[in-house]
mmCIF file of C-alpha atoms in Angstrom:
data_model
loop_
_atom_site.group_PDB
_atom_site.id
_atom_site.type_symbol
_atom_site.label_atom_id
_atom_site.label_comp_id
_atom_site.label_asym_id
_atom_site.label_seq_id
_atom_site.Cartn_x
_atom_site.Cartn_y
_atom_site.Cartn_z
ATOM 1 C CA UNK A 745 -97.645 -87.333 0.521
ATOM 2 C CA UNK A 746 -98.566 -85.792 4.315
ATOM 3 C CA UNK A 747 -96.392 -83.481 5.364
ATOM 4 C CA UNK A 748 -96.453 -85.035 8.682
ATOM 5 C CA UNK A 749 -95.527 -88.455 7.454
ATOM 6 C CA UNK A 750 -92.467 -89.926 9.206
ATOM 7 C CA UNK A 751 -90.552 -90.268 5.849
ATOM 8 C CA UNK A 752 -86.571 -90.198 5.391
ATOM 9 C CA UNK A 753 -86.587 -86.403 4.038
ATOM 10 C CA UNK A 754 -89.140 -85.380 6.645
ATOM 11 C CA UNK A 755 -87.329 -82.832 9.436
ATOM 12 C CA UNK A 756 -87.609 -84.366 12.745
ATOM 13 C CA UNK A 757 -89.507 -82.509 15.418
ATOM 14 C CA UNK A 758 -88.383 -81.921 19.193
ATOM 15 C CA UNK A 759 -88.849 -86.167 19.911
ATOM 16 C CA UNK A 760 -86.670 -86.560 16.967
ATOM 17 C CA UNK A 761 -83.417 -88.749 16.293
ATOM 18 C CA UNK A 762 -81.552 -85.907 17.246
ATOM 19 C CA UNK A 763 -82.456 -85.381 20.644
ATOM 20 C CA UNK A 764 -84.755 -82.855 22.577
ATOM 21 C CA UNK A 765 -83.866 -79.041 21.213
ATOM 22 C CA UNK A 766 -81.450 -80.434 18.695
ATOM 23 C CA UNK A 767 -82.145 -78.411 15.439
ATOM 24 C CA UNK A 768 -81.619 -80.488 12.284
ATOM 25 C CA UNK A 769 -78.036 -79.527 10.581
ATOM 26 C CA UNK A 770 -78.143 -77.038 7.302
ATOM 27 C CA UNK A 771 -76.299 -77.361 4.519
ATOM 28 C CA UNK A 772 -74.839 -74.035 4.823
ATOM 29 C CA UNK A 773 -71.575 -73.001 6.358
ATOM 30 C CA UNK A 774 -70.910 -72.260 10.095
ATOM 31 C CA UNK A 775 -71.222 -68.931 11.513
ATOM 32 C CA UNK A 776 -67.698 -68.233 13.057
ATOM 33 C CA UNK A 777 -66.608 -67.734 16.372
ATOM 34 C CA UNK A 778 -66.859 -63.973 17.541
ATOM 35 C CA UNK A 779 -62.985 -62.900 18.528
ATOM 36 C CA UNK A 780 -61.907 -63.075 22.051
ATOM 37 C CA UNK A 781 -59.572 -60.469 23.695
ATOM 38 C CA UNK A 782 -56.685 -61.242 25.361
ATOM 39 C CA UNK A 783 -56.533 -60.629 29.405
ATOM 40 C CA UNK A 784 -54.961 -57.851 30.273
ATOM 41 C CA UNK A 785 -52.097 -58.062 32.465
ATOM 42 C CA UNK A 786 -52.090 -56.274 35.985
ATOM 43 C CA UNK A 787 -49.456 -53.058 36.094
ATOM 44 C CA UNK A 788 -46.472 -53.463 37.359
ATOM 45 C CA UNK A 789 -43.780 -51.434 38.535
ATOM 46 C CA UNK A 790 -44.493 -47.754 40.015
ATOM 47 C CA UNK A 791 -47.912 -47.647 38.585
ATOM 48 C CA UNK A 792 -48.620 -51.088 40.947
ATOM 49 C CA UNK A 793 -48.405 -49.135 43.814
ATOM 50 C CA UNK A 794 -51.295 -47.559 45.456
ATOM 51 C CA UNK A 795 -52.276 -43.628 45.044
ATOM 52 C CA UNK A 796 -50.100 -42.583 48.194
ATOM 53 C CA UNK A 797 -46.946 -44.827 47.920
ATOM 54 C CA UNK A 798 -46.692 -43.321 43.958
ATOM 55 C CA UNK A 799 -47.056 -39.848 45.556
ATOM 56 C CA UNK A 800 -44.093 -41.125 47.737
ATOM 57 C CA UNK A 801 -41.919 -42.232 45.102
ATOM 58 C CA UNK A 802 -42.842 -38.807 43.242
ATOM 59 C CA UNK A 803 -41.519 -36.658 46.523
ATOM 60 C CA UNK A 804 -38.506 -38.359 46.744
ATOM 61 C CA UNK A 805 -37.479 -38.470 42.771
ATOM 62 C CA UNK A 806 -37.922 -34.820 43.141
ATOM 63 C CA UNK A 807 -35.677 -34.477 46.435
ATOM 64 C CA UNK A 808 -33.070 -36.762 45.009
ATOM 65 C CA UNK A 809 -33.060 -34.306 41.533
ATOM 66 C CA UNK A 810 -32.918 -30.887 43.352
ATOM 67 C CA UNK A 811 -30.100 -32.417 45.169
ATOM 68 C CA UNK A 812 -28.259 -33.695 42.073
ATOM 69 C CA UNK A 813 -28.972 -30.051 40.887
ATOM 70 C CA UNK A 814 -27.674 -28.165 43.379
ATOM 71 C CA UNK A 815 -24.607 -30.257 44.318
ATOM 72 C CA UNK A 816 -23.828 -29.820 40.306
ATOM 73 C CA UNK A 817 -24.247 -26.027 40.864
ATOM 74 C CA UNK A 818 -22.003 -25.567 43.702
ATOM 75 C CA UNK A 819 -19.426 -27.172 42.290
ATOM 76 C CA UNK A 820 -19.850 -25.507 38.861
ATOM 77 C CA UNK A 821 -19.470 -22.163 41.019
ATOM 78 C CA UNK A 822 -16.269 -23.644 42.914
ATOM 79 C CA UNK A 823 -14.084 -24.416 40.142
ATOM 80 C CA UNK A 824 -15.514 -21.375 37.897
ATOM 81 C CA UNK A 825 -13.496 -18.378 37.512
ATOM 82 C CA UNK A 826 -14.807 -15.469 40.467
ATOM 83 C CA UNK A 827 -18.031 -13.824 39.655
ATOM 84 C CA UNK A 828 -20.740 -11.922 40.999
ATOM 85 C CA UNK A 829 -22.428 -15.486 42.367
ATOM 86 C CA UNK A 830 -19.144 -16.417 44.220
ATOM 87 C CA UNK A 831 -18.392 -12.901 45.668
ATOM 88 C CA UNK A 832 -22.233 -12.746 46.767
ATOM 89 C CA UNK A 833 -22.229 -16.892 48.100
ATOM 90 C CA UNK A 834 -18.619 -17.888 48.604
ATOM 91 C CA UNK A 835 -18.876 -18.686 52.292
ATOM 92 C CA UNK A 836 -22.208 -20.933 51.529
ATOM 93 C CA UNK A 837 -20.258 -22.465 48.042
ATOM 94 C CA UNK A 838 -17.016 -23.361 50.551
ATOM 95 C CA UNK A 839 -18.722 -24.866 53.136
ATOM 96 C CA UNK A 840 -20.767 -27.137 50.784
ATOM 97 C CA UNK A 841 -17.237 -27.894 48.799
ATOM 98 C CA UNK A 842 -14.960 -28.405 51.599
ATOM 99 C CA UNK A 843 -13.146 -31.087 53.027
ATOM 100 C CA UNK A 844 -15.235 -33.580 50.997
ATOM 101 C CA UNK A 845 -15.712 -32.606 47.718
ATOM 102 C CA UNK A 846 -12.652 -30.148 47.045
ATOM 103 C CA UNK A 847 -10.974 -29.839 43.589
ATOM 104 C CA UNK A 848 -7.642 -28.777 42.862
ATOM 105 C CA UNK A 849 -7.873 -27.202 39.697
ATOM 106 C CA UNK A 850 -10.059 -24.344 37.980
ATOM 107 C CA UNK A 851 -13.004 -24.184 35.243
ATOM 108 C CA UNK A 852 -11.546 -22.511 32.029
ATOM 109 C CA UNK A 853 -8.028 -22.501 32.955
ATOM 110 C CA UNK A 854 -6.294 -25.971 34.536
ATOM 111 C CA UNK A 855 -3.404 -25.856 36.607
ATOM 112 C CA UNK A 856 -2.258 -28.968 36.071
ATOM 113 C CA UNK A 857 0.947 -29.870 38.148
ATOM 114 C CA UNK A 858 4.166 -29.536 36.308
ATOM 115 C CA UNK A 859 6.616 -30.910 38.942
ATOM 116 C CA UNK A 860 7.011 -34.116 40.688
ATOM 117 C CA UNK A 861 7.269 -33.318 44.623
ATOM 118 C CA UNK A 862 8.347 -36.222 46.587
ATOM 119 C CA UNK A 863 8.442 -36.120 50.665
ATOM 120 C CA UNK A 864 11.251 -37.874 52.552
ATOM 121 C CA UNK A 865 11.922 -38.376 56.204
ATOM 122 C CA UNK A 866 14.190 -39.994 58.462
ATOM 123 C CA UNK A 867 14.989 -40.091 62.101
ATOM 124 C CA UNK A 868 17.218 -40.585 64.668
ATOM 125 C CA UNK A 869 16.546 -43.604 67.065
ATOM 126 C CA UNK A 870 18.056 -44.445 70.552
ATOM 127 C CA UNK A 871 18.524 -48.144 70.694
ATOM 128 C CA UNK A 872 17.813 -49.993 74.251
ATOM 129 C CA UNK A 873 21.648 -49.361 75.016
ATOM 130 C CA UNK A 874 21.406 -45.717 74.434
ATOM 131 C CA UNK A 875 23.262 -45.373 71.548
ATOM 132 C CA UNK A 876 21.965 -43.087 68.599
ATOM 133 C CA UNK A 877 21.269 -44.444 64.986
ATOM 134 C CA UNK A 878 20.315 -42.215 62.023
ATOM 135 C CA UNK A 879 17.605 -44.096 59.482
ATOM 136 C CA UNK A 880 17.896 -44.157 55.673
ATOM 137 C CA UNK A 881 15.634 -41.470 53.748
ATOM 138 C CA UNK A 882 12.190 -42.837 53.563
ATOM 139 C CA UNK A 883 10.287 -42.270 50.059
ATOM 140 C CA UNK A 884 6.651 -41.641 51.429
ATOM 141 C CA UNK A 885 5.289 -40.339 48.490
ATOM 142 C CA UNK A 886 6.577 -43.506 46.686
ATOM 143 C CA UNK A 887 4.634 -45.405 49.420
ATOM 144 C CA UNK A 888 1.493 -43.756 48.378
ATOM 145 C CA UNK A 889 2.464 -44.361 44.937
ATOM 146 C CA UNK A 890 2.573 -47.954 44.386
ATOM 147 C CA UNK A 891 -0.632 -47.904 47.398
ATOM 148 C CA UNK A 892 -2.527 -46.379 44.542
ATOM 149 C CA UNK A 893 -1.056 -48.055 41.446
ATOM 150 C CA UNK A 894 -3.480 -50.437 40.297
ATOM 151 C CA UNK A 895 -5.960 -49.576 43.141
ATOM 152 C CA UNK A 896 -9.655 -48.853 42.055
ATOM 153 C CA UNK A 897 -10.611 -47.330 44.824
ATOM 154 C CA UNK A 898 -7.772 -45.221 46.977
ATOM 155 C CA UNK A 899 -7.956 -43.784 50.490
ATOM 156 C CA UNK A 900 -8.257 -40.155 50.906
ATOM 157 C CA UNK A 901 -5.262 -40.707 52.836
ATOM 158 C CA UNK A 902 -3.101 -42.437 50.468
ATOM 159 C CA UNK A 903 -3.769 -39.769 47.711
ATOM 160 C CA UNK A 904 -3.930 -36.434 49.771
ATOM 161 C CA UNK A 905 -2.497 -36.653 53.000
ATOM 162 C CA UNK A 906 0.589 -36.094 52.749
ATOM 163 C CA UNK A 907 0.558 -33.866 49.848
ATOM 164 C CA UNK A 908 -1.708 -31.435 51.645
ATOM 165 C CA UNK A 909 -0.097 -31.255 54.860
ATOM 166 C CA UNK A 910 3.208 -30.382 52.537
ATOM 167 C CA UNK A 911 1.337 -27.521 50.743
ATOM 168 C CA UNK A 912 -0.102 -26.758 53.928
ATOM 169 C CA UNK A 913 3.728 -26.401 55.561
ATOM 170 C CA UNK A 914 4.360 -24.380 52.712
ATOM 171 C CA UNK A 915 1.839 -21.964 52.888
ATOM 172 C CA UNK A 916 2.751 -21.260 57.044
ATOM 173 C CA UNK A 917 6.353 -20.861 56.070
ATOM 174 C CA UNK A 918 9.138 -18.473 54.268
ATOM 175 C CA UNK A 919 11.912 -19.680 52.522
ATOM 176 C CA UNK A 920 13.857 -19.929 55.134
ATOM 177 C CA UNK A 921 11.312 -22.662 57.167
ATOM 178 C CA UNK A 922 10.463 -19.898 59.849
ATOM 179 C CA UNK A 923 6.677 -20.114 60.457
ATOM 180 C CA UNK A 924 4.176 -17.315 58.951
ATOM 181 C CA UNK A 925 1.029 -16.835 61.146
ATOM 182 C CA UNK A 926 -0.289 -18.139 64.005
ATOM 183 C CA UNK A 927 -0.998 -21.540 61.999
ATOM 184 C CA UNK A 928 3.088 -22.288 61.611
ATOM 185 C CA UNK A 929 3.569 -24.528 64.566
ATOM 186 C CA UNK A 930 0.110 -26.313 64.204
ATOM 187 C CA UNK A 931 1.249 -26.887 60.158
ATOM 188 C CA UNK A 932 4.753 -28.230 61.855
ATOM 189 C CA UNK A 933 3.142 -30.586 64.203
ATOM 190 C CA UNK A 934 0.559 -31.526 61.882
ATOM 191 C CA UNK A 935 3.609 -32.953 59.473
ATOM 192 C CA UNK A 936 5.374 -33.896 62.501
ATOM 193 C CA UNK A 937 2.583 -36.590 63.384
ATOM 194 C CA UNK A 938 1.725 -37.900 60.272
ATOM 195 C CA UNK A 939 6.006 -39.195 58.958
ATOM 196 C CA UNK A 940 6.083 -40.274 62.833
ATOM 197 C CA UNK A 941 2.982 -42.485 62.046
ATOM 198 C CA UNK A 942 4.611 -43.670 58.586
ATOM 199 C CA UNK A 943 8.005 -44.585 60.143
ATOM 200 C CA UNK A 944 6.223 -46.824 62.684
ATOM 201 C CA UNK A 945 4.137 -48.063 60.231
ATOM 202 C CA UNK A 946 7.736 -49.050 57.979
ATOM 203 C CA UNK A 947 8.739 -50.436 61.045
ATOM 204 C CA UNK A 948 11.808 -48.241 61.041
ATOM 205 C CA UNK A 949 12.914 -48.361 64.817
ATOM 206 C CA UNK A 950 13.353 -51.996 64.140
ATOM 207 C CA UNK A 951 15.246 -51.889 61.150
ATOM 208 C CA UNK A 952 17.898 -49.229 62.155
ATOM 209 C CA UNK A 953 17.916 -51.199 65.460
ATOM 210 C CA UNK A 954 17.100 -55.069 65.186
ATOM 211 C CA UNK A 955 14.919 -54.610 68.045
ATOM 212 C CA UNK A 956 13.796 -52.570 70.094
ATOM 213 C CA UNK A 957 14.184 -48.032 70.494
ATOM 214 C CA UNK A 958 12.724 -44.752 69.941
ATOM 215 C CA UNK A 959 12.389 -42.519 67.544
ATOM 216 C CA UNK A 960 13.783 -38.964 69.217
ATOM 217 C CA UNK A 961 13.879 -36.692 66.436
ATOM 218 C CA UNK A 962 12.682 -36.381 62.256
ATOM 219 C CA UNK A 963 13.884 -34.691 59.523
ATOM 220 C CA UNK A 964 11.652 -34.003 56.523
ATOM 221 C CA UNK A 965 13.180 -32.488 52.956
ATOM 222 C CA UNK A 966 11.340 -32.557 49.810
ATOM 223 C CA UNK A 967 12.686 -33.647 46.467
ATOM 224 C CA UNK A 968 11.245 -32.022 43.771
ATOM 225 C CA UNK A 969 12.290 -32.068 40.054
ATOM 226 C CA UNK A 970 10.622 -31.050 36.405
ATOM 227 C CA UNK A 971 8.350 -32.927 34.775
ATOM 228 C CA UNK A 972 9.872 -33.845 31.390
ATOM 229 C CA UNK A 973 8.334 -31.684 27.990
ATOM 230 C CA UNK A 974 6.951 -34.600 25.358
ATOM 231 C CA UNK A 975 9.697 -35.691 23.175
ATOM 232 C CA UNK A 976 7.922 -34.003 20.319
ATOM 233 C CA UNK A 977 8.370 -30.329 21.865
ATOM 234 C CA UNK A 978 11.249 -28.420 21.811
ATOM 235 C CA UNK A 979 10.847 -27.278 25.170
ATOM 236 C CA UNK A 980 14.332 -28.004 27.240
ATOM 237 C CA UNK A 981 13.852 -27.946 31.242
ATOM 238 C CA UNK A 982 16.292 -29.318 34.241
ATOM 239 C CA UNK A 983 15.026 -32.819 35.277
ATOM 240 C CA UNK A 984 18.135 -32.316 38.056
ATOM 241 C CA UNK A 985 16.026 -32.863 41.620
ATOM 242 C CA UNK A 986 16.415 -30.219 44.048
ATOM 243 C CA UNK A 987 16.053 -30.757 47.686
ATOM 244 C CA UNK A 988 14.622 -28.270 50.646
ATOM 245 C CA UNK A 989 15.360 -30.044 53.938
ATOM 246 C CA UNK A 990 14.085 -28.768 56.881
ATOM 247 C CA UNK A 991 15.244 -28.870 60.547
ATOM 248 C CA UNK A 992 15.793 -31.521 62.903
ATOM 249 C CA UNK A 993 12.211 -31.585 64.981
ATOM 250 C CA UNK A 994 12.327 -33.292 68.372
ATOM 251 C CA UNK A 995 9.435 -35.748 69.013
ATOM 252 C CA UNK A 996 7.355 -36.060 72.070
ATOM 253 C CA UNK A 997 7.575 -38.873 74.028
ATOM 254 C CA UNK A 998 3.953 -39.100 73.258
ATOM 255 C CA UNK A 999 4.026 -39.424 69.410
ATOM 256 C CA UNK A 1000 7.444 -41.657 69.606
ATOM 257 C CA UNK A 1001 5.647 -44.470 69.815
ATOM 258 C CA UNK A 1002 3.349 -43.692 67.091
ATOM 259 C CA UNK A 1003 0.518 -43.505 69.929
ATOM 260 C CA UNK A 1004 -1.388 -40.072 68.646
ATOM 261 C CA UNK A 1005 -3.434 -40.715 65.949
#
């Protein structure tokens, strides 16, 4: 038989059956597919940005550590015991520390308070007749108490107010109340203004009066008694308060009304 014969078995050419370019099929298996990779995703984050914004980012990761650094040295240094660092840097360690970031207790050896001080005020008021009335004793530090009881985030005021411009009486004064130093009357007027403030915030004209007055002169005293040992120590102190009052102090006709802030 021809080769060229048009006969069943005979492999069509490029006019074929199949179509123009079609190449008759095998009997063998496929060939299969070569593997595709998968797209890559664009970066993201820090490495998105452009050359000068990362250099940005860099700069201020490195400020924001050497401040983190330094602020955790100086106070290391404050609350250490004295060294050769803080007798060389003290000034520049204070006036990093103080008035925000002040600690009242030391590295190594904790003070921790061992007496409940409690400061009380009250006041005589001259009614709209003229008469005089004498107020109950106000609890302030209770105030503060049950302000911070419960209170995530406390004032500066509630917690260390008045408890530093107590300390701060005490440190300008003797025994006896007589100022020490030139800063005794500016510790006295300091404490002065702030239980003036507190009895007009308690509203205490009106309740010693019903109406209307003016507060002419404050006492303030201090009660002040041991905190109890754990019941498991044998340790035996006096929880009997004591008191330290001090004198009467006039008030200004300026600060009566609780006007200076």
């Amino acid at each position: 038989m021809d080769a060229y014969d048009g006969g069943s078995d005979a492999r069509h050419g490029p006019g074929g059956p199949d179509g123009p370019g079609v190449p008759a099929e095998s009997g063998g298996p496929a060939e299969p597919a070569p593997p595709t990779e998968p797209p890559t995703e664009p970066p993201a984050g820090v490495a998105a940005l452009s050359l000068p914004y990362r250099i940005g980012v860099a700069l201020a990761l490195a400020v924001v550590a050497v401040g983190v650094c330094v602020h955790v040295g100086m106070m290391f240094l404050h609350v250490a015991p004295p060294n050769t660092v803080t007798r060389e840097h003290g000034k520049a360690v204070d006036d990093w520390i103080y008035p925000e970031f002040e600690q009242n207790w030391k590295l190594f050896a904790p003070n921790p308070l061992q007496q409940n001080i409690s400061i009380q005020v009250r006041a005589e008021v001259r009614d709209g007749e003229g008469g005089t009335l004498t107020t109950g004793w106000y609890d302030l530090s209770a105030e503060d108490g049950r302000a911070i009881d419960g209170n995530l985030l406390p004032s500066h005021t509630q917690q260390n107010e008045l408890r530093r411009a107590w300390d701060f009486f005490l440190a300008t004064h003797d025994s006896e109340n007589r100022p020490v130093g030139l800063r005794g009357s500016l510790s006295e007027s300091y404490l002065r203004r702030i239980v003036v403030l507190r009895l007009d915030r308690d509203d205490a004209v009106r309740a010693a009066t019903g109406g209307v007055g003016t507060i002419e002169r404050v006492q303030v005293r201090s009660r002040t008694s041991n905190v109890p040992p754990p019941k498991w120590s044998r340790e035996k102190v006096s929880t009997t308060p004591a008191y330290r009052e001090l004198p009467w102090w006039p008030v200004p006709e300026d600060e009566a009304g609780g006007g200076v802030r």
